[in-house]
mmCIF file of C-alpha atoms and ligand atoms in Angstrom:
data_model
loop_
_atom_site.group_PDB
_atom_site.id
_atom_site.type_symbol
_atom_site.label_atom_id
_atom_site.label_comp_id
_atom_site.label_asym_id
_atom_site.label_seq_id
_atom_site.Cartn_x
_atom_site.Cartn_y
_atom_site.Cartn_z
ATOM 1 C CA MET A 22 32.009 -8.108 -10.141
ATOM 2 C CA GLU A 23 31.048 -9.949 -13.328
ATOM 3 C CA THR A 24 32.216 -13.207 -11.860
ATOM 4 C CA LEU A 25 29.524 -13.330 -9.172
ATOM 5 C CA ARG A 26 27.063 -16.067 -9.726
ATOM 6 C CA THR A 27 23.642 -14.791 -10.702
ATOM 7 C CA PRO A 28 20.928 -14.288 -9.668
ATOM 8 C CA TYR A 29 21.481 -11.790 -6.889
ATOM 9 C CA PHE A 30 20.162 -8.547 -5.505
ATOM 10 C CA VAL A 31 22.367 -5.479 -5.083
ATOM 11 C CA ILE A 32 21.577 -2.632 -2.706
ATOM 12 C CA ASP A 33 23.497 0.581 -3.340
ATOM 13 C CA GLU A 34 24.214 2.017 0.084
ATOM 14 C CA THR A 35 24.903 5.551 -1.144
ATOM 15 C CA ILE A 36 21.533 5.790 -2.857
ATOM 16 C CA LEU A 37 19.809 4.285 0.184
ATOM 17 C CA GLN A 38 21.482 6.799 2.475
ATOM 18 C CA ASN A 39 20.458 9.628 0.135
ATOM 19 C CA TYR A 40 16.846 8.510 0.335
ATOM 20 C CA TYR A 41 16.944 8.184 4.102
ATOM 21 C CA ASP A 42 18.465 11.655 4.395
ATOM 22 C CA MET A 43 15.952 13.082 1.936
ATOM 23 C CA LEU A 44 13.162 11.692 4.123
ATOM 24 C CA THR A 45 14.451 13.022 7.414
ATOM 25 C CA GLY A 46 15.583 16.294 5.847
ATOM 26 C CA SER A 47 12.133 16.900 4.464
ATOM 27 C CA LEU A 48 10.437 15.911 7.725
ATOM 28 C CA SER A 49 12.630 18.128 9.872
ATOM 29 C CA HIS A 50 12.036 21.007 7.490
ATOM 30 C CA SER A 51 8.253 20.609 7.474
ATOM 31 C CA TRP A 52 7.429 19.169 10.914
ATOM 32 C CA ASN A 53 10.376 19.087 13.239
ATOM 33 C CA ASN A 54 8.937 16.488 15.582
ATOM 34 C CA TYR A 55 8.827 13.236 13.736
ATOM 35 C CA LEU A 56 9.567 9.553 13.972
ATOM 36 C CA VAL A 57 10.364 7.111 11.182
ATOM 37 C CA GLY A 58 9.012 3.592 11.635
ATOM 38 C CA TYR A 59 10.508 1.321 9.012
ATOM 39 C CA SER A 60 7.972 -1.107 7.546
ATOM 40 C CA PHE A 61 9.363 -4.589 8.173
ATOM 41 C CA LYS A 62 6.933 -6.326 5.852
ATOM 42 C CA THR A 63 8.240 -4.387 2.850
ATOM 43 C CA ASN A 64 11.733 -5.810 3.217
ATOM 44 C CA SER A 65 13.067 -7.265 6.453
ATOM 45 C CA LEU A 66 16.534 -8.194 5.188
ATOM 46 C CA PRO A 67 18.639 -8.064 8.365
ATOM 47 C CA TRP A 68 21.253 -5.753 6.851
ATOM 48 C CA LEU A 69 18.556 -3.320 5.807
ATOM 49 C CA VAL A 70 16.858 -3.412 9.198
ATOM 50 C CA SER A 71 20.151 -2.669 10.901
ATOM 51 C CA PHE A 72 20.848 0.138 8.429
ATOM 52 C CA VAL A 73 17.598 1.951 9.210
ATOM 53 C CA LYS A 74 18.059 1.266 12.922
ATOM 54 C CA LYS A 75 21.491 2.864 12.803
ATOM 55 C CA ASN A 76 19.837 5.854 11.156
ATOM 56 C CA GLY A 77 17.320 6.194 13.968
ATOM 57 C CA ALA A 78 14.238 4.430 12.603
ATOM 58 C CA TYR A 79 11.915 2.450 14.847
ATOM 59 C CA ALA A 80 10.589 -0.950 13.781
ATOM 60 C CA GLU A 81 7.080 -0.959 12.301
ATOM 61 C CA VAL A 82 5.832 -4.523 12.685
ATOM 62 C CA VAL A 83 2.545 -6.273 11.959
ATOM 63 C CA SER A 84 2.873 -9.764 13.414
ATOM 64 C CA GLU A 85 4.457 -11.593 16.320
ATOM 65 C CA ASP A 86 7.150 -12.982 14.026
ATOM 66 C CA GLU A 87 8.070 -9.503 12.831
ATOM 67 C CA TYR A 88 8.053 -8.317 16.432
ATOM 68 C CA LEU A 89 10.398 -11.162 17.424
ATOM 69 C CA LEU A 90 12.641 -10.405 14.454
ATOM 70 C CA ALA A 91 12.852 -6.775 15.544
ATOM 71 C CA ARG A 92 13.806 -7.883 19.054
ATOM 72 C CA TYR A 93 16.317 -10.347 17.634
ATOM 73 C CA LEU A 94 17.914 -7.589 15.576
ATOM 74 C CA GLY A 95 18.346 -5.364 18.600
ATOM 75 C CA TYR A 96 15.188 -3.321 18.894
ATOM 76 C CA GLU A 97 13.892 -2.669 22.414
ATOM 77 C CA ASP A 98 10.164 -2.917 23.099
ATOM 78 C CA HIS A 99 9.856 0.853 23.328
ATOM 79 C CA GLU A 100 11.316 1.195 19.821
ATOM 80 C CA ILE A 101 8.489 -0.768 18.243
ATOM 81 C CA ILE A 102 5.449 0.528 16.370
ATOM 82 C CA TYR A 103 2.969 -2.313 16.483
ATOM 83 C CA ASN A 104 0.245 -2.292 13.830
ATOM 84 C CA GLY A 105 -2.123 -4.556 11.986
ATOM 85 C CA PRO A 106 -4.836 -7.081 12.794
ATOM 86 C CA TYR A 107 -2.600 -9.998 13.793
ATOM 87 C CA LYS A 108 -0.720 -9.123 16.944
ATOM 88 C CA SER A 109 -0.052 -11.640 19.695
ATOM 89 C CA ARG A 110 -1.219 -10.872 23.208
ATOM 90 C CA THR A 111 2.199 -11.288 24.811
ATOM 91 C CA SER A 112 4.002 -9.020 22.395
ATOM 92 C CA PHE A 113 1.125 -6.514 22.560
ATOM 93 C CA ARG A 114 1.584 -6.340 26.336
ATOM 94 C CA ASN A 115 5.369 -6.123 26.122
ATOM 95 C CA VAL A 116 5.267 -3.138 23.792
ATOM 96 C CA LEU A 117 2.614 -1.317 25.810
ATOM 97 C CA LEU A 118 4.354 -1.914 29.129
ATOM 98 C CA ALA A 119 7.604 -0.572 27.695
ATOM 99 C CA GLY A 120 5.960 2.557 26.325
ATOM 100 C CA GLY A 121 6.215 1.598 22.648
ATOM 101 C CA TYR A 122 3.601 2.493 20.079
ATOM 102 C CA VAL A 123 0.581 0.222 19.729
ATOM 103 C CA ASN A 124 -2.140 1.091 17.253
ATOM 104 C CA LEU A 125 -5.309 -0.796 18.142
ATOM 105 C CA ASP A 126 -6.939 -2.604 15.263
ATOM 106 C CA SER A 127 -9.759 -4.661 16.816
ATOM 107 C CA GLN A 128 -12.225 -5.160 19.617
ATOM 108 C CA THR A 129 -10.142 -8.066 20.902
ATOM 109 C CA GLU A 130 -7.175 -5.784 21.353
ATOM 110 C CA ILE A 131 -9.329 -3.403 23.383
ATOM 111 C CA ASP A 132 -10.222 -6.372 25.601
ATOM 112 C CA TRP A 133 -6.519 -7.165 26.006
ATOM 113 C CA LEU A 134 -5.816 -3.552 26.892
ATOM 114 C CA ASP A 135 -8.686 -3.506 29.339
ATOM 115 C CA GLY A 136 -7.237 -6.550 31.090
ATOM 116 C CA LEU A 137 -3.737 -5.108 31.146
ATOM 117 C CA ALA A 138 -4.934 -1.774 32.547
ATOM 118 C CA GLU A 139 -6.810 -3.591 35.282
ATOM 119 C CA GLU A 140 -3.745 -5.626 36.129
ATOM 120 C CA TYR A 141 -1.643 -2.460 36.447
ATOM 121 C CA PRO A 142 -4.133 0.059 37.869
ATOM 122 C CA GLU A 143 -1.396 2.453 38.961
ATOM 123 C CA ARG A 144 0.138 2.723 35.511
ATOM 124 C CA PRO A 145 -1.065 5.057 32.789
ATOM 125 C CA PHE A 146 -1.296 3.539 29.312
ATOM 126 C CA SER A 147 -1.178 5.495 26.068
ATOM 127 C CA VAL A 148 -2.397 3.905 22.853
ATOM 128 C CA GLY A 149 -3.130 4.755 19.276
ATOM 129 C CA ILE A 150 -6.094 3.636 17.269
ATOM 130 C CA ARG A 151 -6.315 2.813 13.598
ATOM 131 C CA ALA A 152 -9.072 4.687 11.841
ATOM 132 C CA ASN A 153 -10.781 3.139 8.848
ATOM 133 C CA PHE A 154 -12.315 5.872 6.719
ATOM 134 C CA ASP A 155 -13.574 6.514 3.229
ATOM 135 C CA LEU A 156 -10.430 7.779 1.561
ATOM 136 C CA GLU A 157 -11.839 6.727 -1.806
ATOM 137 C CA LYS A 158 -14.532 9.370 -1.467
ATOM 138 C CA MET A 159 -11.888 12.018 -0.873
ATOM 139 C CA CYS A 160 -9.640 10.742 -3.690
ATOM 140 C CA PRO A 161 -11.864 9.003 -6.259
ATOM 141 C CA GLY A 162 -10.150 6.226 -8.174
ATOM 142 C CA GLU A 163 -6.908 6.463 -6.231
ATOM 143 C CA THR A 164 -7.216 3.937 -3.404
ATOM 144 C CA THR A 165 -6.513 0.221 -3.380
ATOM 145 C CA MET A 166 -9.714 -0.629 -1.518
ATOM 146 C CA GLY A 167 -11.856 1.242 -4.043
ATOM 147 C CA GLU A 168 -15.485 1.820 -3.216
ATOM 148 C CA VAL A 169 -16.035 -1.297 -1.122
ATOM 149 C CA SER A 170 -14.119 -0.502 2.084
ATOM 150 C CA GLY A 171 -10.778 -1.144 3.668
ATOM 151 C CA ARG A 172 -10.661 -3.980 6.165
ATOM 152 C CA PHE A 173 -8.346 -2.552 8.820
ATOM 153 C CA GLY A 174 -9.072 -0.577 11.959
ATOM 154 C CA PHE A 175 -12.270 0.938 13.282
ATOM 155 C CA CYS A 176 -14.670 2.402 10.756
ATOM 156 C CA TYR A 177 -15.410 6.088 11.162
ATOM 157 C CA GLU A 178 -18.480 6.236 8.937
ATOM 158 C CA THR A 179 -20.348 3.398 10.653
ATOM 159 C CA GLY A 180 -19.710 4.713 14.165
ATOM 160 C CA LYS A 181 -17.364 1.883 15.172
ATOM 161 C CA LEU A 182 -14.534 4.331 15.762
ATOM 162 C CA ALA A 183 -16.750 6.476 17.995
ATOM 163 C CA GLY A 184 -17.824 3.335 19.863
ATOM 164 C CA ALA A 185 -14.254 2.198 20.399
ATOM 165 C CA LEU A 186 -13.193 5.630 21.626
ATOM 166 C CA GLN A 187 -16.128 5.688 24.024
ATOM 167 C CA ARG A 188 -15.238 2.335 25.413
ATOM 168 C CA LEU A 189 -11.591 3.299 25.833
ATOM 169 C CA GLN A 190 -12.674 6.394 27.725
ATOM 170 C CA THR A 191 -14.257 4.211 30.383
ATOM 171 C CA ILE A 192 -10.897 2.625 31.241
ATOM 172 C CA PRO A 193 -9.510 5.008 33.868
ATOM 173 C CA ASN A 194 -5.777 4.571 33.214
ATOM 174 C CA VAL A 195 -5.953 4.452 29.398
ATOM 175 C CA THR A 196 -5.658 7.443 27.088
ATOM 176 C CA VAL A 197 -5.885 7.490 23.322
ATOM 177 C CA THR A 198 -2.942 9.603 22.297
ATOM 178 C CA GLY A 199 -2.413 8.522 18.719
ATOM 179 C CA LEU A 200 -4.221 8.135 15.426
ATOM 180 C CA HIS A 201 -3.033 5.686 12.810
ATOM 181 C CA LEU A 202 -4.314 6.444 9.329
ATOM 182 C CA HIS A 203 -2.350 4.192 6.976
ATOM 183 C CA SER A 204 -4.245 3.548 3.749
ATOM 184 C CA SER A 205 -2.814 1.972 0.657
ATOM 185 C CA SER A 206 -3.357 3.735 -2.615
ATOM 186 C CA LYS A 207 -2.664 2.957 -6.239
ATOM 187 C CA SER A 208 -1.659 6.523 -6.952
ATOM 188 C CA ARG A 209 0.618 7.228 -3.939
ATOM 189 C CA SER A 210 -0.183 10.858 -4.747
ATOM 190 C CA VAL A 211 0.457 13.947 -2.664
ATOM 191 C CA ASN A 212 -3.311 14.381 -2.640
ATOM 192 C CA ILE A 213 -3.725 11.066 -0.790
ATOM 193 C CA PHE A 214 -1.531 12.341 2.035
ATOM 194 C CA ARG A 215 -3.236 15.722 2.051
ATOM 195 C CA SER A 216 -6.539 13.890 2.553
ATOM 196 C CA ILE A 217 -5.106 11.662 5.301
ATOM 197 C CA ALA A 218 -3.832 14.765 7.126
ATOM 198 C CA GLN A 219 -7.239 16.415 6.714
ATOM 199 C CA MET A 220 -8.843 13.333 8.205
ATOM 200 C CA ALA A 221 -6.509 13.544 11.202
ATOM 201 C CA CYS A 222 -7.773 17.076 11.847
ATOM 202 C CA LYS A 223 -11.368 16.100 11.365
ATOM 203 C CA LEU A 224 -11.150 13.212 13.832
ATOM 204 C CA GLN A 225 -9.214 15.260 16.360
ATOM 205 C CA GLN A 226 -11.907 17.934 16.314
ATOM 206 C CA GLU A 227 -14.924 15.676 16.227
ATOM 207 C CA PHE A 228 -13.747 13.472 19.093
ATOM 208 C CA ARG A 229 -11.791 16.167 20.944
ATOM 209 C CA LEU A 230 -8.661 14.062 20.959
ATOM 210 C CA ASP A 231 -5.490 15.206 22.615
ATOM 211 C CA LEU A 232 -2.945 13.592 20.336
ATOM 212 C CA SER A 233 0.731 13.146 21.007
ATOM 213 C CA TYR A 234 1.132 11.587 17.580
ATOM 214 C CA VAL A 235 -0.441 11.313 14.157
ATOM 215 C CA ASP A 236 0.774 8.308 12.195
ATOM 216 C CA LEU A 237 0.344 8.722 8.440
ATOM 217 C CA GLY A 238 1.501 5.170 7.699
ATOM 218 C CA GLY A 239 3.408 4.314 4.534
ATOM 219 C CA GLY A 240 2.632 4.278 0.841
ATOM 220 C CA TYR A 241 4.879 7.049 -0.513
ATOM 221 C CA CYS A 242 6.567 7.092 -3.896
ATOM 222 C CA GLY A 243 10.315 7.213 -4.081
ATOM 223 C CA GLY A 244 12.738 6.948 -6.958
ATOM 224 C CA MET A 245 10.155 6.757 -9.704
ATOM 225 C CA GLU A 246 10.501 8.994 -12.732
ATOM 226 C CA GLY A 247 7.879 11.708 -12.850
ATOM 227 C CA ARG A 248 6.339 10.758 -9.503
ATOM 228 C CA PRO A 249 6.469 12.537 -6.128
ATOM 229 C CA GLU A 250 9.447 12.315 -3.779
ATOM 230 C CA TYR A 251 9.497 12.868 -0.009
ATOM 231 C CA PRO A 252 9.936 16.668 -0.235
ATOM 232 C CA ASP A 253 6.708 16.857 -2.238
ATOM 233 C CA TYR A 254 4.587 15.264 0.499
ATOM 234 C CA PHE A 255 5.538 16.773 3.812
ATOM 235 C CA PRO A 256 5.050 20.501 3.162
ATOM 236 C CA VAL A 257 1.479 19.663 2.121
ATOM 237 C CA VAL A 258 0.937 17.374 5.104
ATOM 238 C CA ALA A 259 2.309 20.054 7.430
ATOM 239 C CA GLU A 260 0.071 22.704 5.903
ATOM 240 C CA GLU A 261 -2.987 20.582 6.699
ATOM 241 C CA LEU A 262 -1.861 19.350 10.108
ATOM 242 C CA SER A 263 -0.974 22.833 11.287
ATOM 243 C CA ARG A 264 -4.658 23.745 11.231
ATOM 244 C CA CYS A 265 -5.207 21.574 14.330
ATOM 245 C CA PHE A 266 -1.813 20.488 15.628
ATOM 246 C CA THR A 267 1.571 21.924 16.477
ATOM 247 C CA PRO A 268 4.907 20.151 16.244
ATOM 248 C CA ASP A 269 5.410 20.968 19.935
ATOM 249 C CA GLN A 270 2.542 18.803 21.001
ATOM 250 C CA THR A 271 2.081 16.288 18.228
ATOM 251 C CA LYS A 272 4.652 14.034 16.656
ATOM 252 C CA LEU A 273 4.342 13.045 13.017
ATOM 253 C CA ILE A 274 5.025 9.346 12.480
ATOM 254 C CA VAL A 275 5.737 7.995 9.006
ATOM 255 C CA GLU A 276 6.140 4.348 8.083
ATOM 256 C CA PRO A 277 7.995 4.196 4.784
ATOM 257 C CA GLY A 278 8.770 0.919 3.106
ATOM 258 C CA ILE A 279 9.097 0.715 -0.647
ATOM 259 C CA SER A 280 9.826 4.424 -1.132
ATOM 260 C CA LEU A 281 13.101 4.116 0.803
ATOM 261 C CA ILE A 282 14.499 1.060 -0.886
ATOM 262 C CA SER A 283 13.219 0.885 -4.434
ATOM 263 C CA LYS A 284 15.664 3.176 -6.123
ATOM 264 C CA CYS A 285 18.727 1.617 -4.533
ATOM 265 C CA THR A 286 17.962 -2.021 -5.323
ATOM 266 C CA THR A 287 18.588 -4.042 -8.479
ATOM 267 C CA PHE A 288 18.256 -7.719 -9.331
ATOM 268 C CA VAL A 289 20.895 -9.212 -11.595
ATOM 269 C CA THR A 290 19.957 -12.216 -13.731
ATOM 270 C CA SER A 291 21.563 -14.113 -16.606
ATOM 271 C CA VAL A 292 20.261 -15.786 -19.701
ATOM 272 C CA PHE A 293 21.085 -19.509 -19.565
ATOM 273 C CA ASP A 294 19.238 -20.815 -22.618
ATOM 274 C CA VAL A 295 17.240 -19.653 -25.607
ATOM 275 C CA ARG A 296 14.740 -21.802 -27.508
ATOM 276 C CA ASP A 297 12.294 -21.456 -30.373
ATOM 277 C CA ILE A 298 8.937 -23.168 -30.087
ATOM 278 C CA LYS A 299 6.356 -22.731 -32.822
ATOM 279 C CA GLY A 300 7.794 -19.415 -33.864
ATOM 280 C CA THR A 301 8.176 -18.031 -30.362
ATOM 281 C CA ARG A 302 11.597 -17.239 -28.934
ATOM 282 C CA TYR A 303 11.850 -18.019 -25.240
ATOM 283 C CA VAL A 304 14.760 -16.540 -23.340
ATOM 284 C CA MET A 305 15.317 -18.600 -20.200
ATOM 285 C CA THR A 306 16.862 -16.668 -17.320
ATOM 286 C CA ASP A 307 17.992 -17.574 -13.826
ATOM 287 C CA GLY A 308 15.743 -14.878 -12.354
ATOM 288 C CA SER A 309 12.108 -15.683 -11.841
ATOM 289 C CA ARG A 310 8.923 -13.680 -11.693
ATOM 290 C CA PHE A 311 8.692 -15.104 -8.179
ATOM 291 C CA ASN A 312 11.848 -13.198 -7.225
ATOM 292 C CA ILE A 313 10.577 -9.760 -8.185
ATOM 293 C CA ASP A 314 6.825 -10.025 -8.676
ATOM 294 C CA ALA A 315 5.641 -12.748 -6.335
ATOM 295 C CA THR A 316 2.100 -11.406 -6.290
ATOM 296 C CA MET A 317 2.004 -11.523 -10.102
ATOM 297 C CA ILE A 318 0.674 -8.025 -10.572
ATOM 298 C CA LYS A 319 3.395 -6.281 -12.531
ATOM 299 C CA THR A 320 2.808 -5.698 -16.206
ATOM 300 C CA SER A 321 6.146 -4.070 -16.941
ATOM 301 C CA HIS A 322 9.600 -3.864 -15.433
ATOM 302 C CA LEU A 323 12.395 -1.330 -15.400
ATOM 303 C CA PHE A 324 15.553 -3.039 -16.592
ATOM 304 C CA HIS A 325 18.657 -2.777 -18.665
ATOM 305 C CA VAL A 326 20.666 -5.393 -20.550
ATOM 306 C CA LEU A 327 24.389 -6.096 -20.426
ATOM 307 C CA TYR A 328 25.539 -8.002 -23.523
ATOM 308 C CA GLN A 329 28.373 -10.264 -22.675
ATOM 309 C CA ASP A 330 30.317 -9.912 -25.935
ATOM 310 C CA ASP A 331 30.527 -6.166 -25.524
ATOM 311 C CA ASP A 332 32.420 -6.073 -22.238
ATOM 312 C CA ARG A 333 29.039 -5.694 -20.637
ATOM 313 C CA LYS A 334 28.858 -2.046 -21.487
ATOM 314 C CA GLU A 335 25.445 -0.663 -20.850
ATOM 315 C CA ASP A 336 23.187 0.384 -23.650
ATOM 316 C CA THR A 337 25.597 -0.486 -26.396
ATOM 317 C CA ALA A 338 23.910 -3.253 -28.247
ATOM 318 C CA PRO A 339 26.417 -5.474 -30.017
ATOM 319 C CA ALA A 340 26.124 -6.372 -33.662
ATOM 320 C CA ARG A 341 23.319 -8.820 -33.281
ATOM 321 C CA ALA A 342 20.188 -9.177 -35.324
ATOM 322 C CA LEU A 343 17.109 -7.440 -34.027
ATOM 323 C CA MET A 344 14.378 -9.856 -33.096
ATOM 324 C CA GLU A 345 10.707 -9.086 -33.467
ATOM 325 C CA LYS A 346 9.820 -10.585 -30.090
ATOM 326 C CA GLN A 347 11.549 -12.461 -27.279
ATOM 327 C CA ILE A 348 9.684 -13.729 -24.238
ATOM 328 C CA ILE A 349 11.866 -13.273 -21.163
ATOM 329 C CA SER A 350 11.111 -16.137 -18.792
ATOM 330 C CA GLY A 351 12.197 -17.432 -15.423
ATOM 331 C CA TYR A 352 13.809 -20.686 -14.337
ATOM 332 C CA THR A 353 10.767 -22.231 -12.677
ATOM 333 C CA CYS A 354 8.635 -24.938 -14.202
ATOM 334 C CA MET A 355 5.525 -22.790 -14.133
ATOM 335 C CA GLU A 356 4.189 -21.590 -17.478
ATOM 336 C CA CYS A 357 3.211 -18.256 -15.928
ATOM 337 C CA ASP A 358 6.833 -17.532 -15.049
ATOM 338 C CA ARG A 359 7.261 -15.093 -17.932
ATOM 339 C CA LEU A 360 8.567 -11.668 -16.991
ATOM 340 C CA PHE A 361 8.102 -9.555 -20.082
ATOM 341 C CA SER A 362 8.012 -9.431 -23.842
ATOM 342 C CA HIS A 363 11.162 -7.909 -25.337
ATOM 343 C CA GLU A 364 10.280 -6.449 -28.744
ATOM 344 C CA LYS A 365 12.447 -5.296 -31.677
ATOM 345 C CA GLN A 366 15.611 -5.739 -29.654
ATOM 346 C CA PRO A 367 18.941 -7.451 -30.310
ATOM 347 C CA GLU A 368 18.875 -11.183 -29.873
ATOM 348 C CA LEU A 369 19.683 -12.230 -26.329
ATOM 349 C CA LEU A 370 22.076 -15.110 -25.851
ATOM 350 C CA PRO A 371 23.297 -17.212 -22.929
ATOM 351 C CA GLY A 372 25.607 -15.181 -20.694
ATOM 352 C CA ASP A 373 23.844 -11.846 -21.282
ATOM 353 C CA GLN A 374 22.547 -10.198 -18.146
ATOM 354 C CA ILE A 375 19.176 -8.613 -17.542
ATOM 355 C CA ILE A 376 19.285 -6.250 -14.582
ATOM 356 C CA TYR A 377 15.988 -5.194 -13.061
ATOM 357 C CA GLU A 378 15.716 -1.846 -11.326
ATOM 358 C CA ASN A 379 13.434 -0.545 -8.533
ATOM 359 C CA VAL A 380 13.014 -3.959 -6.962
ATOM 360 C CA GLY A 381 13.664 -3.229 -3.294
ATOM 361 C CA GLY A 382 10.145 -3.558 -1.937
ATOM 362 C CA TYR A 383 7.972 -6.654 -1.609
ATOM 363 C CA THR A 384 10.567 -8.820 -3.321
ATOM 364 C CA MET A 385 13.312 -10.246 -1.076
ATOM 365 C CA SER A 386 10.939 -11.026 1.771
ATOM 366 C CA LEU A 387 8.024 -11.981 -0.470
ATOM 367 C CA ASN A 388 10.012 -14.558 -2.362
ATOM 368 C CA PRO A 389 8.818 -18.143 -2.172
ATOM 369 C CA LEU A 390 11.205 -21.005 -1.464
ATOM 370 C CA PHE A 391 10.119 -22.550 -4.731
ATOM 371 C CA ILE A 392 12.475 -24.628 -6.901
ATOM 372 C CA GLN A 393 15.413 -22.373 -5.980
ATOM 373 C CA TYR A 394 16.029 -20.939 -2.520
ATOM 374 C CA PHE A 395 16.581 -17.294 -1.635
ATOM 375 C CA PRO A 396 19.186 -15.612 -3.850
ATOM 376 C CA ALA A 397 22.223 -13.822 -2.458
ATOM 377 C CA VAL A 398 22.131 -10.127 -1.605
ATOM 378 C CA TYR A 399 25.087 -7.756 -1.927
ATOM 379 C CA VAL A 400 25.521 -4.188 -0.749
ATOM 380 C CA ARG A 401 27.536 -1.804 -2.896
ATOM 381 C CA GLN A 402 29.794 0.253 -0.656
ATOM 382 C CA GLN A 403 32.294 2.607 -2.277
ATOM 383 C CA GLY A 404 32.309 0.574 -5.454
ATOM 384 C CA LYS A 405 32.847 -2.757 -3.675
ATOM 385 C CA LEU A 406 30.259 -5.463 -3.207
ATOM 386 C CA LEU A 407 29.759 -6.836 0.280
ATOM 387 C CA GLN A 408 27.700 -9.997 0.612
ATOM 388 C CA VAL A 409 25.013 -9.453 3.254
ATOM 389 C CA ARG A 410 23.050 -12.620 2.599
ATOM 390 C CA ARG A 411 24.493 -15.695 0.999
ATOM 391 C CA LYS A 412 22.361 -17.770 -1.290
ATOM 392 C CA TRP A 413 20.203 -20.134 0.726
ATOM 393 C CA THR A 414 21.124 -23.794 0.606
ATOM 394 C CA PRO A 415 19.169 -27.001 1.250
ATOM 395 C CA GLU A 416 20.631 -26.877 4.789
ATOM 396 C CA ASP A 417 18.879 -23.560 5.378
ATOM 397 C CA TYR A 418 15.702 -24.987 3.915
ATOM 398 C CA VAL A 419 15.611 -28.108 6.103
ATOM 399 C CA SER A 420 16.547 -26.239 9.251
ATOM 400 C CA GLY A 421 13.832 -26.938 11.819
ATOM 401 C CA SER A 422 12.509 -30.019 10.000
ATOM 402 C CA VAL A 423 12.831 -33.701 10.814
ATOM 403 C CA THR A 424 12.825 -36.417 8.184
ATOM 404 C CA ALA A 425 11.270 -39.855 8.273
ATOM 405 C CA LEU A 426 14.792 -41.314 8.207
ATOM 406 C CA GLN A 427 15.687 -39.902 11.604
ATOM 407 C CA ASP A 428 14.981 -41.698 14.860
ATOM 408 C CA PRO A 429 12.301 -39.981 16.877
HETATM 409 C C1 PLP B 8 2.518 -1.842 4.170
HETATM 410 C C2 PLP B 8 2.513 -0.846 5.248
HETATM 411 C C3 PLP B 8 3.465 0.188 5.294
HETATM 412 C C4 PLP B 8 4.521 0.394 4.215
HETATM 413 O O1 PLP B 8 3.964 0.605 2.967
HETATM 414 P P1 PLP B 8 4.884 0.985 1.687
HETATM 415 O O2 PLP B 8 3.903 1.018 0.569
HETATM 416 O O3 PLP B 8 5.905 -0.088 1.523
HETATM 417 O O4 PLP B 8 5.481 2.316 1.971
HETATM 418 C C5 PLP B 8 3.430 1.045 6.366
HETATM 419 N N1 PLP B 8 2.505 0.916 7.356
HETATM 420 C C6 PLP B 8 1.572 -0.063 7.339
HETATM 421 C C7 PLP B 8 0.599 -0.164 8.453
HETATM 422 C C8 PLP B 8 1.545 -0.968 6.298
HETATM 423 O O5 PLP B 8 0.619 -1.940 6.293
#
């Protein structure tokens, strides 16, 4: 295991399976009519997609490319949950015609639907609609959008949602059977999901909707010390939903991403150089901030160190001097590629490993092809490591390109 060339990601399959089972166990206990739509954008590693597919999850996609990837990896059109503002017309039609889930996000999509319904007047079409609502007011300080507004779906407060529903009602063979209420929050609290469920009830009552599904979206916590886990959310959601819905008539859709895959994923890096410049110790590693924090928002990381002269035993610092401060940096040539400040810790030396934890979401698929290509990914199965993505090479990078040296 130690001989593998760093950097690489490792996914522990047992932990992943535990999280998947915790999710479905909690859902079946609280609302025994549910569907899991795995959020492709969070991590679309093919092995991971096939793992969740094998476990019964549908594909939650938000672009034509993600839709095509889902198809490529074996999803049928009816196993797709199609969200977001950037769908393509062809894929939109394919999913609707196959009876998959489409959550309308814009006026243009209503036009597309209108056209499709006219083309197939004998066919009934069921769609969902994404509601944009003031979650910040219900959960002050907790949302990502804050007090301004979210930018997805049809706004409830300004009457756009009512307008869209009215217009959809005029299309004879179209019925709105679903509500999509995904909202991203900073807190990922149980209270956020209680409020989303309350909103589902409010909209159902106000617009007299007959819903075959309520889609809560994603944004749960999972595998974070002191934070909620799946079994904390769904009893509360069910308590609220049961005021207006029954599991017999209304399916609960959830779209987990990061909560499923954080706990099981680590990123293994090695120190390759240390240098002192004007009193600062820089520890150069073969893992970059771009590998695990491409959006440059993290201020701290969960990690542990394996010191190479101590048989890489965890948490047993070898007899090395403590250093006041070491700046752990990445391999890129960008000054900002500094991961964290390591204070009052044993001196790190080339060959030591820094292993980051909770890095499953928004990392592998949000990793630029910058200076180094995608790192390898391994899956730990019964103590063995199986490579599920090899490190990308220049051949992978140039695939699809032509050079000026080639004849036209
Ligand atoms: C991003 C997103 C998700 C997944 O969010 P996580 O925070 O990774 O759980 C689910 N649904 C929609 C519509 C999203 O945009």
